[in-house]
CSV table of C-alpha atoms in Angstrom, one decimal:
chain,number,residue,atom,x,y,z
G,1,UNK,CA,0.0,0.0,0.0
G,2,UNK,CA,1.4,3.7,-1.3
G,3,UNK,CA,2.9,5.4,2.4
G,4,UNK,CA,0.1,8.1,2.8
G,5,UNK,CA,2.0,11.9,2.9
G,6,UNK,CA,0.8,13.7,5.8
G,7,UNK,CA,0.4,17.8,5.6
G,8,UNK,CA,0.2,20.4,7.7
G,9,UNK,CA,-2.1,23.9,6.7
G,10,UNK,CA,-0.6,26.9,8.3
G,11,UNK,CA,-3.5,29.7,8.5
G,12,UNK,CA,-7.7,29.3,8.0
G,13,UNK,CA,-8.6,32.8,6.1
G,14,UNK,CA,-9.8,32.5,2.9
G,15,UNK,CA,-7.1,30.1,1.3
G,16,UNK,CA,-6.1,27.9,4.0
G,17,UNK,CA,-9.6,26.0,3.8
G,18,UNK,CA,-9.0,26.0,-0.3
G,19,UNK,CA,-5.6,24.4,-0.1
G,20,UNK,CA,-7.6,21.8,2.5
G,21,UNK,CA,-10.6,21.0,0.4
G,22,UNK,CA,-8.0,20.4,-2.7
G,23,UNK,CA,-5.9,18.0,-1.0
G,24,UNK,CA,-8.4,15.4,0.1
G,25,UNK,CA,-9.4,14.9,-3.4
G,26,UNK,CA,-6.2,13.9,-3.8
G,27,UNK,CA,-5.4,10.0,-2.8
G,28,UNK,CA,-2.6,9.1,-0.6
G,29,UNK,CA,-2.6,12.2,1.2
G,30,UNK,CA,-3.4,13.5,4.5
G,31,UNK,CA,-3.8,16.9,6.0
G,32,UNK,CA,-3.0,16.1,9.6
G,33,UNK,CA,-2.4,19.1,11.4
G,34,UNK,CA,-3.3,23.1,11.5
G,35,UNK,CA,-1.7,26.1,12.8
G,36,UNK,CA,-3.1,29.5,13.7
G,37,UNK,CA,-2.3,32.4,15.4
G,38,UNK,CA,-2.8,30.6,18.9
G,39,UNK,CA,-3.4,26.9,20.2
G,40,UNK,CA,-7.1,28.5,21.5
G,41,UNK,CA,-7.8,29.3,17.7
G,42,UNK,CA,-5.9,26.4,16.2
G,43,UNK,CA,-8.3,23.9,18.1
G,44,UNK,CA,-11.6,25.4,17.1
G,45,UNK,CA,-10.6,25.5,13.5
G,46,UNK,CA,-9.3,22.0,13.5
G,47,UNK,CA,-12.5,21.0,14.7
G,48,UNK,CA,-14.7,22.6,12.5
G,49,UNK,CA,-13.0,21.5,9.6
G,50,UNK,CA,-12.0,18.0,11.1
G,51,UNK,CA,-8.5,17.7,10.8
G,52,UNK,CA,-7.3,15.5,13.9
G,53,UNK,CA,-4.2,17.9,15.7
G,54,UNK,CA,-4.1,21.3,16.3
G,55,UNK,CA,-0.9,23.4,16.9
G,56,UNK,CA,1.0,26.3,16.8
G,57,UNK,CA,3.6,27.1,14.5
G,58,UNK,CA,6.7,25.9,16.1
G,59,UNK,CA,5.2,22.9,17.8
G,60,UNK,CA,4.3,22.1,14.6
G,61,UNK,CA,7.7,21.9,13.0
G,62,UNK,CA,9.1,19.7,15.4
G,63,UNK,CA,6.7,16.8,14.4
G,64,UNK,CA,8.7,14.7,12.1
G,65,UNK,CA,5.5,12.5,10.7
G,66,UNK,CA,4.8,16.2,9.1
G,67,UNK,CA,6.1,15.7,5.6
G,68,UNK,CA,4.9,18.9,3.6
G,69,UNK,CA,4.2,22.4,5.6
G,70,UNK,CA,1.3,24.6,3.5
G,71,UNK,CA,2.0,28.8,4.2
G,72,UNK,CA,-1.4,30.1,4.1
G,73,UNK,CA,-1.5,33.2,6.0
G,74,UNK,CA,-0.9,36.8,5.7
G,75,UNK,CA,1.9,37.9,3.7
G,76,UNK,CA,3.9,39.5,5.8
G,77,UNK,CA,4.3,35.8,7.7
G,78,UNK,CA,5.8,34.0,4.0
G,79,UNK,CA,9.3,34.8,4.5
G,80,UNK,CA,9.8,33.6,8.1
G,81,UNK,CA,7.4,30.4,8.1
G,82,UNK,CA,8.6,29.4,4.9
G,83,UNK,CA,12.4,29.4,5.9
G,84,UNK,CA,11.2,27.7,9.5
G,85,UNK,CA,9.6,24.9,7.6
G,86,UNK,CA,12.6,24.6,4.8
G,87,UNK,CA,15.5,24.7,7.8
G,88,UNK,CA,13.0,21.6,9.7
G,89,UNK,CA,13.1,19.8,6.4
G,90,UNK,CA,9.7,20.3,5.5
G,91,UNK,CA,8.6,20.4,2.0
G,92,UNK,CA,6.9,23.6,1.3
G,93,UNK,CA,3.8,24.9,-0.7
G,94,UNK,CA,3.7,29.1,0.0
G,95,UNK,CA,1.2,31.3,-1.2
G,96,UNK,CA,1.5,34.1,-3.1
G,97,UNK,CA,3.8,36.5,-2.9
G,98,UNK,CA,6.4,34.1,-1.8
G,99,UNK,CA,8.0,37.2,0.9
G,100,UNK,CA,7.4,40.7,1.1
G,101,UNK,CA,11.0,41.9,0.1
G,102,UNK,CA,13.1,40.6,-3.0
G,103,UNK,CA,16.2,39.6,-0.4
G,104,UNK,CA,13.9,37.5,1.6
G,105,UNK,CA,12.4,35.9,-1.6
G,106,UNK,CA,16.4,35.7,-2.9
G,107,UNK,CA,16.8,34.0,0.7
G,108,UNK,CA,14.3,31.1,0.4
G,109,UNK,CA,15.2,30.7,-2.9
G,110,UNK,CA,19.0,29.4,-2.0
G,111,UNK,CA,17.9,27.5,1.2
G,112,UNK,CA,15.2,25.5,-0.7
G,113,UNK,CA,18.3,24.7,-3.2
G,114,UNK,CA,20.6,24.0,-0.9
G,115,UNK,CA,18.2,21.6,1.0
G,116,UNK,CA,16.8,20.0,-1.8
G,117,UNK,CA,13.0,19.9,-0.6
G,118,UNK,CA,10.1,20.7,-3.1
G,119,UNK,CA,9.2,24.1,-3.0
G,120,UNK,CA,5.8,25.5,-4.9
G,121,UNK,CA,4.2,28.6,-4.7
G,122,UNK,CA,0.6,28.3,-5.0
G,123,UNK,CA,0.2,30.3,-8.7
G,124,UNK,CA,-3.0,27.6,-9.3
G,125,UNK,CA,-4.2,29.7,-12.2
G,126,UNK,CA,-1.6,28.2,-14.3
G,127,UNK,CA,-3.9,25.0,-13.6
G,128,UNK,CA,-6.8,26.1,-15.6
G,129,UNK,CA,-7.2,23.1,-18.6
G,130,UNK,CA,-7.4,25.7,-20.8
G,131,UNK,CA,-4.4,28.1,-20.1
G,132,UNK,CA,-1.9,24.9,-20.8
G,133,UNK,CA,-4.1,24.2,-23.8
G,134,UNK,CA,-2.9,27.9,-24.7
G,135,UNK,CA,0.8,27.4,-23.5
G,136,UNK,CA,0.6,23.9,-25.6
G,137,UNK,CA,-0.5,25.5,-28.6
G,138,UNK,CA,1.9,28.4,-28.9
G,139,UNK,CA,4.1,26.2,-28.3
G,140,UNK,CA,3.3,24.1,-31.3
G,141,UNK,CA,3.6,27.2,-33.6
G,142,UNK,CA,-0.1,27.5,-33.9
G,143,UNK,CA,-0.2,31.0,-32.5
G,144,UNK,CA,2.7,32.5,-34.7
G,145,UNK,CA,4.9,35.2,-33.2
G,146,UNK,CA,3.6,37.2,-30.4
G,147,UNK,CA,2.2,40.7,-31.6
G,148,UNK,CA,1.2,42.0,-27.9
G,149,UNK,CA,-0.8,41.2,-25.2
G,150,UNK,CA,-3.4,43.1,-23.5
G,151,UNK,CA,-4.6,41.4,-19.7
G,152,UNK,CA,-6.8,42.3,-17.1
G,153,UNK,CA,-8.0,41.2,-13.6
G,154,UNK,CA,-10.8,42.9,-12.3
G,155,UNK,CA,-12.5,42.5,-9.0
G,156,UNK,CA,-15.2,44.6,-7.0
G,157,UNK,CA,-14.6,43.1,-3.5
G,158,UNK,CA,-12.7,46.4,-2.1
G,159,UNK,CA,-15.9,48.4,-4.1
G,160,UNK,CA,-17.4,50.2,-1.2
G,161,UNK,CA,-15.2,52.8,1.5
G,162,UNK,CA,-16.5,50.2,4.6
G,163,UNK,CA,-14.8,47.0,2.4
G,164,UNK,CA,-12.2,46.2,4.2
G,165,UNK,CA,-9.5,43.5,4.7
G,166,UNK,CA,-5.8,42.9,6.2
G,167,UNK,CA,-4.6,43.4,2.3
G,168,UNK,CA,-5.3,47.1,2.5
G,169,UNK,CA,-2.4,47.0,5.6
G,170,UNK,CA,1.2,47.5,4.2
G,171,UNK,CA,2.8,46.1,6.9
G,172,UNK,CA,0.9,42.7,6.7
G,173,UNK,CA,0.6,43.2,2.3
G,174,UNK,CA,3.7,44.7,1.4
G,175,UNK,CA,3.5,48.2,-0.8
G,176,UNK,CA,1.7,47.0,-3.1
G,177,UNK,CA,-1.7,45.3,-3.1
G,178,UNK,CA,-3.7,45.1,-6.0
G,179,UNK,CA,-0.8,44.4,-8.6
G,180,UNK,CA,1.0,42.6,-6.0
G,181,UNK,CA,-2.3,40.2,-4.7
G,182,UNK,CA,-4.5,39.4,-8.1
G,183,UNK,CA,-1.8,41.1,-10.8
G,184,UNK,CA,1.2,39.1,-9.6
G,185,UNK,CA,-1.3,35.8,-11.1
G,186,UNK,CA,-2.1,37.7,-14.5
G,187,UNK,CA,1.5,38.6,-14.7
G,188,UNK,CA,2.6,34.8,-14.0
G,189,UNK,CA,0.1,33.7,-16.6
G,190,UNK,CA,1.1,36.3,-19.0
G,191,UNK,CA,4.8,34.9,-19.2
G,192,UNK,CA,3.7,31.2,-18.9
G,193,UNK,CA,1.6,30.8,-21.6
G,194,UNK,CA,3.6,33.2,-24.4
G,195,UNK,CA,7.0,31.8,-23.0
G,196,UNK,CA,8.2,35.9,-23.2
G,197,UNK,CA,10.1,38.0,-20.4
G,198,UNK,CA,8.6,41.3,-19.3
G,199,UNK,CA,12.2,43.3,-20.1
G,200,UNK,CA,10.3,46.8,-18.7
G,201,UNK,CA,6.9,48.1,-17.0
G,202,UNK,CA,5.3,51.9,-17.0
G,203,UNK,CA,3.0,51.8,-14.3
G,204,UNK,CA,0.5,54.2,-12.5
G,205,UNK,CA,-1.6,53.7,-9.7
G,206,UNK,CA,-5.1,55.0,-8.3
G,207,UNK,CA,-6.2,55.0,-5.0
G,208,UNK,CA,-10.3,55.8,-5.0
G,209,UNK,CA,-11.0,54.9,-1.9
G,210,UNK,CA,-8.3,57.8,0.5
G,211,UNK,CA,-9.8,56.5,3.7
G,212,UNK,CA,-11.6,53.1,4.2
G,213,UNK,CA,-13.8,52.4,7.8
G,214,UNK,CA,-11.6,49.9,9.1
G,215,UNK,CA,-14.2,46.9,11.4
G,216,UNK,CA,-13.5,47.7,14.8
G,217,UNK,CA,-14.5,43.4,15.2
G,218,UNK,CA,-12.8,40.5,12.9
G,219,UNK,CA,-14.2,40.0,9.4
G,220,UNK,CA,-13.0,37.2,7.0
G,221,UNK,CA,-11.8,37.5,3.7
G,222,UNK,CA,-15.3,37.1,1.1
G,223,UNK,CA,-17.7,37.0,4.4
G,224,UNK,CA,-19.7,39.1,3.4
G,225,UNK,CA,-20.5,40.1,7.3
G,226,UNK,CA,-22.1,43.1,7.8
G,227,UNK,CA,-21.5,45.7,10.3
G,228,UNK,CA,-22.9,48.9,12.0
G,229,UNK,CA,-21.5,52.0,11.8
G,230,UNK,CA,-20.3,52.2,15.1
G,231,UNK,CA,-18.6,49.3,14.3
G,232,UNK,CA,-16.0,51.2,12.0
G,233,UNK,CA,-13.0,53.6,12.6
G,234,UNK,CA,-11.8,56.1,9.4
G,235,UNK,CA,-8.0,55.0,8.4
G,236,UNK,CA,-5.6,56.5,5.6
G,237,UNK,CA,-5.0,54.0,2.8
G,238,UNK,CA,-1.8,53.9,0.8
G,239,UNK,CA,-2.0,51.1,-1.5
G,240,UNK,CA,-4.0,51.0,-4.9
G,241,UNK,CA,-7.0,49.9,-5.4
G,242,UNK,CA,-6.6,50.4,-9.8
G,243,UNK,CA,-3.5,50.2,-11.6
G,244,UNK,CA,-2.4,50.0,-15.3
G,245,UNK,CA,1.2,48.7,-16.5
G,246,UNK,CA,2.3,48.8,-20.0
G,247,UNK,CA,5.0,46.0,-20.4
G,248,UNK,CA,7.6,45.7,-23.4
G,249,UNK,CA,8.8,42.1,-23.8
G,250,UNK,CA,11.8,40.5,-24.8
G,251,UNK,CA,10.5,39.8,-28.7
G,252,UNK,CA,10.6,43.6,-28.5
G,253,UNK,CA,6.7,43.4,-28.4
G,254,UNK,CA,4.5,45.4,-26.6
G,255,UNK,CA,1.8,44.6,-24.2
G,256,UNK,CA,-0.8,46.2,-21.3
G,257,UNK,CA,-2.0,44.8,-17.8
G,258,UNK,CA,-5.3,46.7,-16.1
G,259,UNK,CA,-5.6,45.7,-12.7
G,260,UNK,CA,-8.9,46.5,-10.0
G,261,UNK,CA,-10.3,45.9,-6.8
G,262,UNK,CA,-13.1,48.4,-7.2
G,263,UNK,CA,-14.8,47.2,-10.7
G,264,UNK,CA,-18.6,47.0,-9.5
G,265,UNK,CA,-19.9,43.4,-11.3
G,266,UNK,CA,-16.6,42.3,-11.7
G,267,UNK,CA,-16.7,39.2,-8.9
G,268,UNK,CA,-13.0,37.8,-10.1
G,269,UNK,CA,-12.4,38.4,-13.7
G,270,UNK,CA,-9.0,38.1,-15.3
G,271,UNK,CA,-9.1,38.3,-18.9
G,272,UNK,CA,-6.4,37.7,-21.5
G,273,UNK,CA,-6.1,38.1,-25.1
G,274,UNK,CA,-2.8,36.9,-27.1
G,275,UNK,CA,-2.4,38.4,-30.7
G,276,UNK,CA,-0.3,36.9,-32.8
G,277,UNK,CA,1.1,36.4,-36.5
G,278,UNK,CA,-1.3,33.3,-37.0
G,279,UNK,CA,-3.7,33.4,-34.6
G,280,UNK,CA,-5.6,35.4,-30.9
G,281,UNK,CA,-6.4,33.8,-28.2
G,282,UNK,CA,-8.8,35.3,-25.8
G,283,UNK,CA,-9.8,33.6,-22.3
G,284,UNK,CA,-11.2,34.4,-19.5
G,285,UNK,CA,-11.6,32.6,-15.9
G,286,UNK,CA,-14.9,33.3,-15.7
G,287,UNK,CA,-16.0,31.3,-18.4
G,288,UNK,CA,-12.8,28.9,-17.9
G,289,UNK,CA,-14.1,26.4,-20.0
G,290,UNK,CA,-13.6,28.6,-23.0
G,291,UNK,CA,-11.0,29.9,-25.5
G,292,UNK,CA,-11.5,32.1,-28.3
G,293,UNK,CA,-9.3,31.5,-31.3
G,294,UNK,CA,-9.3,34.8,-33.9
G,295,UNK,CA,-8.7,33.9,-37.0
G,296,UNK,CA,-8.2,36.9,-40.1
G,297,UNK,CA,-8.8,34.3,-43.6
G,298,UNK,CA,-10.6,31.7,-42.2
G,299,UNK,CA,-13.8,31.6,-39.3
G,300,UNK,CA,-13.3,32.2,-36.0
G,301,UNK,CA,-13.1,29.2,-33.5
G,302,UNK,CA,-14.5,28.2,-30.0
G,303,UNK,CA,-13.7,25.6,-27.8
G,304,UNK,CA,-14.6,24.2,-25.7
G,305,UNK,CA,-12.6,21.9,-22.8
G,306,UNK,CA,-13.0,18.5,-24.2
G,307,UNK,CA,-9.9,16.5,-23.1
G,308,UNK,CA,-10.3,14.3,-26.3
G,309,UNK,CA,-10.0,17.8,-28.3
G,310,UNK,CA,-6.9,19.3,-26.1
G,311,UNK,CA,-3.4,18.3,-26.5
G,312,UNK,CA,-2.1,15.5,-23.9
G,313,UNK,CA,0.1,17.9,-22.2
G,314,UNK,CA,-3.6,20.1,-21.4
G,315,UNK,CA,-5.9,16.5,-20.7
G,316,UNK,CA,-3.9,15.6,-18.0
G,317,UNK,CA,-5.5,18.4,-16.3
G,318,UNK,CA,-8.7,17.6,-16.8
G,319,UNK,CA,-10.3,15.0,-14.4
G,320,UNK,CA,-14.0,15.1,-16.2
G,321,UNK,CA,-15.6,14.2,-19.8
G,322,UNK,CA,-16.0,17.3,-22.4
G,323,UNK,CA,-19.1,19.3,-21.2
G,324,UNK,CA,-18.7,18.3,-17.3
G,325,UNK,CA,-17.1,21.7,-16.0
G,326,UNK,CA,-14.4,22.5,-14.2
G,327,UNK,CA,-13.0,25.6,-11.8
G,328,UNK,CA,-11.2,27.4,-9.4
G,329,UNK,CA,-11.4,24.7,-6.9
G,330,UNK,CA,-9.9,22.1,-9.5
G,331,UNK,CA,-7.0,24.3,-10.2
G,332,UNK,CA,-5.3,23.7,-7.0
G,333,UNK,CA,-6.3,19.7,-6.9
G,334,UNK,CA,-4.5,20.2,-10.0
G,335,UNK,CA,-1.2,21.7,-9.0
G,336,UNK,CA,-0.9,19.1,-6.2
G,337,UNK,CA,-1.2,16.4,-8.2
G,338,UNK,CA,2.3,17.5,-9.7
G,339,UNK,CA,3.6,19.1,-6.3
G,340,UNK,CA,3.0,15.7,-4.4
G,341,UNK,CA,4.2,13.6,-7.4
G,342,UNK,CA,7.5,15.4,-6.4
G,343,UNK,CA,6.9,14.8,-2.6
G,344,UNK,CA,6.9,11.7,-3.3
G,345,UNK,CA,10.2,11.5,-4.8
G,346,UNK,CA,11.6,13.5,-2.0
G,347,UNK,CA,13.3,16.1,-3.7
G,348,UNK,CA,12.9,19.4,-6.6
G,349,UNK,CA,12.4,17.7,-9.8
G,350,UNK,CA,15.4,19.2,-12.1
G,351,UNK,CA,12.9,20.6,-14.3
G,352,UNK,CA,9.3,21.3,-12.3
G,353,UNK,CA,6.2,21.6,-13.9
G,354,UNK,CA,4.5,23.5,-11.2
G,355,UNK,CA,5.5,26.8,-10.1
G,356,UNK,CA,8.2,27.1,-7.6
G,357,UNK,CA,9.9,29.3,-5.3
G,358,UNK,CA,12.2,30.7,-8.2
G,359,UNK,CA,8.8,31.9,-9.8
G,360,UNK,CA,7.9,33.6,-7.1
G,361,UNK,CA,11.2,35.3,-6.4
G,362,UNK,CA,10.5,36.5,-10.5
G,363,UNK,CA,6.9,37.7,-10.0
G,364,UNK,CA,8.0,39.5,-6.7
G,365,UNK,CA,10.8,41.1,-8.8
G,366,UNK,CA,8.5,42.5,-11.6
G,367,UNK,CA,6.4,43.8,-9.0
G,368,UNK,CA,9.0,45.8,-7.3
G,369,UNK,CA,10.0,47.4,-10.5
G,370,UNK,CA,6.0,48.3,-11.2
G,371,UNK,CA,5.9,49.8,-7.9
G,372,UNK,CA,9.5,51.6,-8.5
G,373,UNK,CA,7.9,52.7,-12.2
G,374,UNK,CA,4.8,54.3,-10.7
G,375,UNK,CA,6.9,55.9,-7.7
G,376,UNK,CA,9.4,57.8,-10.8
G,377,UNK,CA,6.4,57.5,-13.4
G,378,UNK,CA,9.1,56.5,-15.6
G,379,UNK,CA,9.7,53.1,-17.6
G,380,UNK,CA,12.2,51.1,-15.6
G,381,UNK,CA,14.1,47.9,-16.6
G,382,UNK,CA,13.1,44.4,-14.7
């Protein structure tokens, strides 16, 4: 019988409960323990989502049946959990952004090589059938050279002055939030599918909302709790909620990225569209299922996610029949499947199919440069 690989998720906001849900759809594995901010709270979510032991962070460590540690808490906490879980010779799945600060993210980068232990930073949107059916294709010539690239990821949860959420903090988000929490995906996506390099960004930012009313009680992230007015206090804001980049690429094409948090409608739309010499691709993850093809001589094509339509490297993401859909919950079953294929194996694969802690190191990088651009409003070279 196949050793079963026992996890441990490290934070219960929004994501934790995601990376939980995705991992017992997965067989041979077993999330075995959680961490939170204190035993007290690490109990009561361990029993409400029935995972057996409850701990706190560095109790947790010192387990050794604890193969693979997953980082799902603020961002601020990356850096220093990650390297704790890597220097106790646990495998390590990190949300996004991987640190706060390119050093740290330099840091975990060498320590994860030097150790040896898979490392993956949890850009799951890579895991949509549909964008390796994209990658797969271009790669196969059937796009043609890249033209440009226009992308955008639109949201409306920050919408109203009383939204409000830890991400709006700089010192638990880092300087950036928008581009740095949904733009960092589009941005991964954008150089994963075309195979291009973002050489330089222009950026400019927007803040709409100067002042939010900060909850005076604890909210979640995508609650939707509501609150009284006495339950608010007025706070200064310094990260954007809007932001557009123009990038140049190393083909010496051209390309745009619109990022918002405050796009009434938009629940979580990011949107790309590909022009090339032979072909455009448009897709978007809400309607994941999907891709455009633009043709110029001949009629424009649709499909649809069929594995026996999609190229082998694109079906073995898909775990359904054509016309059975699947979403944002599948993307992250689908990452695991390659993380804890490597798990198994019990080091880095040479060369990973999943995104890793280098990739995260190269998003934070590109982000620090947008926020650099908009600071000089000047282009500036990654």
């Amino acid at each position: 019988m196949t050793k079963k690989i026992k996890a441990a998720i490290v934070g219960t906001g929004f994501i934790g409960p995601a990376h939980l849900e995705a991992l017992r759809r997965l067989p041979n594995i077993e999330v075995t323990a959680l961490c939170e901010v204190n035993i007290e709270l690490a109990r009561e979510k361990a029993a409400l989502l029935g995972i057996p032991n409850a701990y706190t962070f560095e109790e947790m460590l010192k387990n050794p049946d604890i193969d693979v540690v997953h980082i799902c808490t603020p961002n601020f906490l990356h850096f220093s959990q990650s390297k704790a879980a890597l220097l106790a010779g646990k495998h390590v799945v990190c949300e996004k952004p991987l640190a706060t600060k390119i050093e740290e993210a330099e840091e975990l980068v060498q320590i994860a090589k030097e150790k040896g232990l898979v490392n993956a930073v949890h850009f799951n949107l890579r895991y949509y059938p549909m964008v390796r059916q994209m990658k797969t294709m271009r790669e196969k010539g059937e796009l043609g050279e890249i033209y440009n690239i226009m992308g955008s990821y639109l949201q409306d949860w920050l919408f109203l002055q009383t939204d409000y959420n830890w991400r709006l903090e700089p010192d638990k988000s880092g300087d950036s939030r928008a581009i740095a929490d949904i733009g960092s995906h589009l941005l991964d996506l954008t150089e994963y599918v075309t195979g291009l390099k973002v050489t330089e960004v222009m950026a400019d930012f927007s803040t709409v909302h100067k002042t939010r009313l900060k909850p005076l009680k604890a909210i979640e992230t995508y609650s939707g709790k509501m609150l009284q007015e006495s339950d608010y206090e007025e706070v200064p804001i310094n990260t954007e909620d809007h932001a557009t980049v123009l990038l140049r690429f190393d083909n010496g094409n051209k390309g745009s990225v619109t990022v918002s948090q405050v796009n009434a409608g938009r629940k979580n739309r990011l949107n790309i569209e590909i022009a090339g010499s032979k072909s455009n691709f448009e897709w978007c993850s809400e309607r994941p299922n999907e891709l455009w093809i633009g043709k110029r001589e001949t009629a424009n094509q649709h499909l649809m996610k069929d594995p026996s339509l999609f190229y082998k490297e694109a079906a073995a993401l898909i775990s359904f029949p054509g016309g059975h859909n699947e979403g944002f919950p599948d993307t992250s079953k689908q990452m695991f499947k390659e993380v804890y294929a490597a798990v198994r194996e019990g080091k880095q694969p040479e060369n990973p199919t999943f995104p890793t802690f280098e990739d995260g190191h190269r998003e934070l990088l590109i982000c620090e440069r947008i926020i650099e651009s908009h600071r000089k409003q000047a282009w500036v070279k990654i």
